[in-house]
Amino acid sequence: MRVTLFFSAFLLLFFSLHYLFYSRVIKKLLVSEKMKRYFTLLLSLNFIFNILYVIGRYTDVISNTFYYLFSLSIGITLVIFLYLVLHEVLHLFHKSLKSIDRSKREFIKKSGDGAMFALSTSYVTAGAYEGMKEPVVNVVKLGTFDFSIVQISDLHIGGLIDRDFVKASVQKINALKPDIVFITGDLIDTALEGIKETILELTHIESKYGIYYILGNHEYFHNPLKIIDFIKSTNITLLLNENIYIEALNVNIVGVTDRIGYRMNLLMPDIHKAFKGCHPEAKTILLAHQPKFVEELAHYRPELILSGHTHGGQIWPFEYLVRLQQPYIKGLHTLANGSQIYVNSGIGFWGPPMRLDSQAEIAYII
């Protein structure tokens, strides 16, 4: 039912954007009718690819090669949205030029349209190029702990994030020889049955004091109880509003479930339950998928909070929309209570395989 509602809303929104682009942009271009038909055909193909992307997202009937192409169409649709916004601004400007000679107005219109198409093409090309890059290792220096941490987040296994990608990521992590590894949610983004072997690649991570994992919001869309049962059969420790004390490091590891649990009335986060029984003389690391969880800390003051969820904004300028919902987008920040939070930009991506002004990362905290 949820998938049906999502698909219906997706179809309506994306059809509206494509139709607006046709009526507001293509029909008003100062080009031949043949060129307008050509642009209309490309626009129609992009909308069809949008639909095929959703089909590929929830089934395995489309090969990865075509799925990559269809994924890029989502990025092009984001550009269509941005184009429409800028186009309306330029339209108001053109309306103010009524007193200028018609030939000059047409030249300005054609120049503006040409510049917009060139800019849009560059935007998609740059985003796709950045999205293809391998995750970088971001070294984060803290004076808080005397052991090394690797944090990954937002793998979104499924579709283009396949077994080969996960295997290569595990090799990068192992090369760092971490003392402890944290996976801060959104590990899974498709039905569990088809990706179990891919997830099991993560069990090959070599970490002296274990691998610890918390749920992100996307796990809730794919039968989280089944995911929990599967993870518990591996060597990955899942923390569900609970904590574990590692004596050798003298540190509490606290993990909370995701805030989407409030909306779904399932596996709701509970900060008090999570911190109950923590070793009072040990430092504490809190794993919380969304940075927004800092609003629920109450009187608790962990030395370090590790989050993800935002993808570092993934594609500029959409990070400004993320800022409306999340207090931090990426990197290291200090809270008013003295706690520090590191927001991971994600090792994978969601939606189009594109990034602008963000990078896929493995955080190496030393």
Coordinates of C-alpha atoms in Angstrom, one line a residue:
M1 CA 0.0 0.0 0.0
R2 CA 2.8 2.4 0.9
V3 CA 4.6 1.7 -2.3
T4 CA 1.4 2.3 -4.3
L5 CA 0.9 5.7 -2.6
F6 CA 4.5 6.6 -3.2
F7 CA 4.4 5.6 -6.9
S8 CA 1.1 7.6 -7.4
A9 CA 2.5 10.7 -5.7
F10 CA 5.8 10.3 -7.6
L11 CA 3.9 10.0 -11.0
L12 CA 1.7 13.1 -10.3
L13 CA 4.6 15.3 -9.2
F14 CA 7.0 14.3 -12.0
F15 CA 4.3 14.5 -14.7
S16 CA 3.5 18.0 -13.5
L17 CA 7.1 19.1 -13.7
H18 CA 7.5 17.7 -17.2
Y19 CA 4.3 19.2 -18.4
L20 CA 5.2 22.6 -17.0
F21 CA 8.6 22.4 -18.7
Y22 CA 6.8 21.7 -22.0
S23 CA 4.2 24.5 -21.7
R24 CA 6.4 27.1 -20.1
V25 CA 9.8 26.5 -21.8
I26 CA 9.7 24.3 -24.9
K27 CA 6.6 25.9 -26.4
K28 CA 8.1 29.4 -26.0
L29 CA 11.5 28.6 -27.5
L30 CA 12.4 30.8 -30.5
V31 CA 13.4 27.7 -32.6
S32 CA 11.8 25.8 -35.4
E33 CA 8.8 23.5 -34.9
K34 CA 11.1 20.5 -35.7
M35 CA 13.4 21.4 -32.9
K36 CA 10.5 21.8 -30.5
R37 CA 9.3 18.3 -31.4
Y38 CA 12.8 17.0 -30.8
F39 CA 13.0 18.6 -27.4
T40 CA 9.5 17.3 -26.6
L41 CA 10.5 13.8 -27.5
L42 CA 13.6 14.0 -25.2
L43 CA 11.4 15.4 -22.4
S44 CA 8.9 12.5 -22.9
L45 CA 11.7 9.9 -22.8
N46 CA 13.0 11.4 -19.5
F47 CA 9.6 11.0 -17.9
I48 CA 9.3 7.4 -19.1
F49 CA 12.8 6.8 -17.7
N50 CA 11.5 8.3 -14.4
I51 CA 8.8 5.6 -14.3
L52 CA 11.3 2.9 -15.2
Y53 CA 13.6 4.0 -12.4
V54 CA 10.8 3.5 -9.9
I55 CA 10.1 0.0 -11.3
G56 CA 13.8 -0.8 -11.2
R57 CA 13.9 0.5 -7.6
Y58 CA 11.4 -2.0 -6.3
T59 CA 12.0 -5.0 -8.7
D60 CA 15.0 -6.8 -10.2
V61 CA 13.7 -6.9 -13.7
I62 CA 16.0 -4.1 -15.0
S63 CA 19.8 -4.6 -15.4
N64 CA 22.2 -2.3 -13.6
T65 CA 23.3 -0.7 -16.9
F66 CA 19.8 0.5 -17.7
Y67 CA 19.0 1.2 -14.1
Y68 CA 22.0 3.7 -14.0
L69 CA 20.6 5.4 -17.1
F70 CA 17.1 5.6 -15.6
S71 CA 18.6 6.9 -12.3
L72 CA 20.2 9.8 -14.1
S73 CA 16.8 10.8 -15.4
I74 CA 15.9 11.6 -11.8
G75 CA 18.8 14.0 -11.7
I76 CA 17.7 15.6 -15.0
T77 CA 14.2 16.0 -13.5
L78 CA 15.8 17.9 -10.5
V79 CA 17.5 20.1 -13.1
I80 CA 14.1 20.6 -14.8
F81 CA 12.7 21.9 -11.5
L82 CA 15.7 24.3 -11.1
Y83 CA 15.4 25.4 -14.7
L84 CA 11.7 26.2 -14.3
V85 CA 12.4 28.4 -11.3
L86 CA 15.2 30.4 -13.1
H87 CA 13.1 30.5 -16.3
E88 CA 10.3 32.3 -14.5
V89 CA 12.7 34.9 -13.2
L90 CA 14.1 35.4 -16.7
H91 CA 10.6 35.6 -18.0
L92 CA 9.8 38.5 -15.7
F93 CA 13.0 40.2 -16.9
H94 CA 12.0 39.8 -20.5
K95 CA 8.6 41.3 -19.8
S96 CA 10.3 44.4 -18.6
L97 CA 12.0 44.8 -22.0
K98 CA 8.8 45.7 -24.0
S99 CA 10.2 49.1 -24.9
I100 CA 13.3 47.5 -26.6
D101 CA 13.3 46.7 -30.3
R102 CA 11.8 43.2 -31.1
S103 CA 14.9 41.8 -32.7
K104 CA 17.0 42.8 -29.7
R105 CA 14.4 41.1 -27.4
E106 CA 14.6 37.9 -29.4
F107 CA 18.4 38.0 -29.3
I108 CA 18.3 38.3 -25.5
K109 CA 15.7 35.6 -25.3
K110 CA 17.7 33.2 -27.5
S111 CA 20.9 34.0 -25.6
G112 CA 19.3 33.3 -22.3
D113 CA 17.8 30.0 -23.4
G114 CA 21.1 28.9 -24.9
A115 CA 22.9 29.8 -21.6
M116 CA 20.3 27.9 -19.6
F117 CA 20.6 24.7 -21.7
A118 CA 24.4 24.9 -21.5
L119 CA 24.3 25.4 -17.8
S120 CA 21.9 22.5 -17.3
T121 CA 24.0 20.1 -19.4
S122 CA 27.1 21.1 -17.4
Y123 CA 25.2 20.6 -14.1
V124 CA 24.1 17.1 -15.0
T125 CA 27.5 16.1 -16.4
A126 CA 29.4 17.4 -13.3
G127 CA 26.9 15.8 -10.9
A128 CA 27.2 12.4 -12.7
Y129 CA 31.0 12.6 -12.7
E130 CA 31.2 13.4 -9.0
G131 CA 28.7 10.7 -8.3
M132 CA 30.9 8.1 -10.0
K133 CA 33.9 8.8 -7.8
E134 CA 34.9 6.3 -5.1
P135 CA 34.3 7.2 -1.5
V136 CA 37.2 9.2 0.0
V137 CA 38.6 8.6 3.5
N138 CA 38.0 11.8 5.5
V139 CA 40.4 12.0 8.5
V140 CA 38.8 13.6 11.5
K141 CA 41.1 14.5 14.4
L142 CA 39.7 14.5 17.9
G143 CA 41.5 14.7 21.3
T144 CA 38.6 12.9 23.0
F145 CA 39.6 9.2 22.5
D146 CA 42.8 7.2 22.3
F147 CA 41.5 4.7 19.8
S148 CA 40.6 4.8 16.1
I149 CA 37.1 4.8 14.8
V150 CA 35.7 4.2 11.3
Q151 CA 32.2 5.4 10.6
I152 CA 30.2 4.7 7.4
S153 CA 26.6 5.7 6.9
D154 CA 23.8 5.6 4.2
L155 CA 25.0 2.7 2.1
H156 CA 21.5 2.3 0.6
I157 CA 22.3 -1.3 -0.6
G158 CA 20.1 -2.1 -3.5
G159 CA 20.2 -1.0 -7.2
L160 CA 23.6 0.5 -8.0
I161 CA 25.0 -0.1 -4.6
D162 CA 25.8 -3.8 -5.2
R163 CA 28.0 -6.5 -3.8
D164 CA 31.1 -5.3 -5.6
F165 CA 30.7 -1.8 -4.2
V166 CA 30.4 -3.1 -0.7
K167 CA 33.3 -5.5 -1.1
A168 CA 35.5 -2.6 -2.3
S169 CA 34.4 -0.4 0.7
V170 CA 35.2 -3.2 3.1
Q171 CA 38.7 -3.4 1.7
K172 CA 39.2 0.4 2.2
I173 CA 38.0 0.1 5.8
N174 CA 40.3 -2.8 6.6
A175 CA 43.3 -0.9 5.2
L176 CA 42.7 1.6 8.0
K177 CA 43.0 -1.1 10.7
P178 CA 40.3 0.5 12.9
D179 CA 39.8 -0.3 16.5
I180 CA 36.1 0.0 16.2
V181 CA 33.6 0.5 13.3
F182 CA 30.2 2.1 13.3
I183 CA 27.4 1.9 10.7
T184 CA 24.9 4.7 11.4
G185 CA 21.8 3.7 9.5
D186 CA 20.2 3.5 6.0
L187 CA 22.2 0.3 5.3
I188 CA 19.3 -1.2 3.3
D189 CA 17.2 0.3 0.6
T190 CA 15.4 -2.7 -1.0
A191 CA 13.8 -6.0 0.0
L192 CA 16.1 -8.0 2.2
E193 CA 15.7 -11.3 0.3
G194 CA 17.7 -10.1 -2.7
I195 CA 20.6 -8.5 -0.8
K196 CA 21.5 -10.8 2.0
E197 CA 24.8 -11.9 0.4
T198 CA 25.7 -8.2 -0.2
I199 CA 25.1 -7.3 3.5
L200 CA 27.2 -10.3 4.6
E201 CA 30.2 -8.7 2.9
L202 CA 30.2 -6.2 5.8
T203 CA 30.9 -9.1 8.2
H204 CA 34.4 -9.3 6.7
I205 CA 35.2 -5.9 8.2
E206 CA 38.2 -6.3 10.5
S207 CA 37.7 -4.3 13.7
K208 CA 39.5 -5.0 16.9
Y209 CA 36.5 -4.2 19.1
G210 CA 33.5 -5.0 16.8
I211 CA 31.1 -3.5 14.3
Y212 CA 28.1 -1.6 15.7
Y213 CA 25.0 -0.7 13.7
I214 CA 21.8 1.3 14.2
L215 CA 18.7 1.6 12.1
G216 CA 18.1 4.5 9.7
N217 CA 14.7 5.7 8.4
H218 CA 15.0 3.6 5.2
E219 CA 15.1 0.3 7.1
Y220 CA 11.6 1.0 8.3
F221 CA 10.3 0.8 4.7
H222 CA 11.5 -2.7 4.2
N223 CA 10.2 -4.8 7.1
P224 CA 12.5 -3.7 9.9
L225 CA 11.7 -6.6 12.1
K226 CA 13.0 -9.0 9.5
I227 CA 16.1 -6.9 9.0
I228 CA 16.7 -7.0 12.8
D229 CA 16.4 -10.8 12.9
F230 CA 18.9 -11.1 10.0
I231 CA 21.5 -8.7 11.4
K232 CA 21.3 -10.5 14.8
S233 CA 22.4 -13.7 13.0
T234 CA 25.7 -12.0 11.9
N235 CA 28.7 -10.6 13.8
I236 CA 27.3 -7.1 13.5
T237 CA 26.0 -5.7 16.8
L238 CA 22.7 -3.9 16.4
L239 CA 21.8 -1.4 19.1
L240 CA 18.1 -0.8 19.6
N241 CA 17.8 1.9 22.3
E242 CA 20.5 0.1 24.3
N243 CA 24.2 0.4 25.1
I244 CA 27.2 -1.7 25.5
Y245 CA 30.3 -1.0 27.6
I246 CA 33.7 -1.9 26.1
E247 CA 36.0 -2.3 29.1
A248 CA 39.3 -2.3 27.1
L249 CA 38.5 1.1 25.7
N250 CA 36.6 2.4 28.7
V251 CA 33.7 3.6 26.5
N252 CA 30.0 3.3 26.4
I253 CA 28.5 2.7 22.9
V254 CA 24.9 3.9 22.9
G255 CA 22.5 3.4 19.9
V256 CA 19.0 4.7 19.3
T257 CA 16.4 3.8 16.7
D258 CA 15.4 6.3 14.1
R259 CA 13.0 9.2 14.6
I260 CA 10.7 7.9 11.8
G261 CA 9.6 5.4 14.4
Y262 CA 7.4 8.1 16.0
R263 CA 5.5 8.4 12.7
M264 CA 5.2 4.7 12.1
N265 CA 4.5 3.8 15.7
L266 CA 7.2 1.2 15.5
L267 CA 10.7 0.9 17.1
M268 CA 10.5 4.4 18.5
P269 CA 13.7 6.0 19.8
D270 CA 14.0 6.1 23.6
I271 CA 16.9 8.2 24.9
H272 CA 16.4 7.2 28.5
K273 CA 16.2 3.5 27.8
A274 CA 19.3 3.8 25.5
F275 CA 21.4 5.4 28.3
K276 CA 20.1 3.2 31.1
G277 CA 23.0 1.3 32.8
C278 CA 25.8 3.2 31.1
H279 CA 29.1 3.0 32.9
P280 CA 29.2 6.3 34.9
E281 CA 33.0 6.8 34.7
A282 CA 33.4 6.0 31.0
K283 CA 33.2 8.3 28.0
T284 CA 30.2 7.8 25.7
I285 CA 29.6 7.6 21.9
L286 CA 26.0 8.0 20.8
L287 CA 24.9 6.6 17.4
A288 CA 21.8 8.4 16.1
H289 CA 21.0 8.3 12.4
Q290 CA 19.5 11.8 12.1
P291 CA 21.5 14.9 13.3
K292 CA 18.1 16.2 14.5
F293 CA 18.2 13.7 17.3
V294 CA 20.4 16.2 19.2
E295 CA 17.1 17.9 20.2
E296 CA 16.2 14.8 22.3
L297 CA 19.4 14.6 24.3
A298 CA 17.8 15.9 27.4
H299 CA 20.4 16.0 30.2
Y300 CA 22.7 13.4 28.5
R301 CA 26.1 14.6 27.3
P302 CA 27.9 12.1 25.2
E303 CA 31.4 13.1 24.2
L304 CA 30.7 12.2 20.6
I305 CA 27.6 11.8 18.5
L306 CA 27.8 10.0 15.1
S307 CA 25.1 10.6 12.5
G308 CA 24.4 10.5 8.8
H309 CA 21.1 10.8 6.9
T310 CA 21.8 14.1 5.1
H311 CA 24.2 12.8 2.5
G312 CA 26.0 16.0 3.0
G313 CA 23.3 17.6 0.9
Q314 CA 24.2 15.3 -2.0
I315 CA 23.3 17.7 -4.8
W316 CA 23.7 21.4 -4.5
P317 CA 21.5 23.5 -4.0
F318 CA 19.1 20.9 -2.4
E319 CA 21.2 21.0 0.7
Y320 CA 19.4 24.2 1.6
L321 CA 16.2 22.2 1.7
V322 CA 17.8 19.7 4.0
R323 CA 18.9 22.5 6.3
L324 CA 15.2 23.3 6.9
Q325 CA 14.8 19.9 8.5
Q326 CA 18.2 19.1 10.0
P327 CA 20.5 21.3 12.2
Y328 CA 23.7 20.0 10.7
I329 CA 24.5 18.8 7.1
K330 CA 28.0 17.4 7.3
G331 CA 31.3 17.5 9.2
L332 CA 32.2 18.1 12.8
H333 CA 30.3 20.5 15.1
T334 CA 30.2 21.3 18.8
L335 CA 26.9 21.5 20.6
A336 CA 26.0 24.0 23.3
N337 CA 26.4 21.3 26.0
G338 CA 29.9 20.6 24.9
S339 CA 29.2 17.3 23.0
Q340 CA 30.6 17.0 19.5
I341 CA 28.7 15.6 16.6
Y342 CA 30.1 14.3 13.3
V343 CA 27.6 14.1 10.4
N344 CA 28.8 11.6 7.8
S345 CA 28.0 12.5 4.1
G346 CA 27.3 8.9 3.4
I347 CA 29.3 6.2 1.6
G348 CA 26.5 5.6 -1.0
F349 CA 23.7 7.8 -2.5
W350 CA 20.0 7.9 -2.8
G351 CA 18.1 8.5 -6.0
P352 CA 20.2 9.8 -8.8
P353 CA 23.9 8.7 -8.8
M354 CA 25.0 12.3 -8.6
R355 CA 26.8 14.6 -6.2
L356 CA 27.6 18.3 -6.2
D357 CA 29.3 20.0 -3.3
S358 CA 29.4 16.8 -1.4
Q359 CA 31.5 13.6 -1.5
A360 CA 30.9 10.0 -0.6
E361 CA 33.0 9.3 2.5
I362 CA 34.4 6.9 5.0
A363 CA 35.1 8.8 8.2
Y364 CA 38.3 7.8 9.9
I365 CA 38.2 9.4 13.4
I366 CA 41.5 9.4 15.3

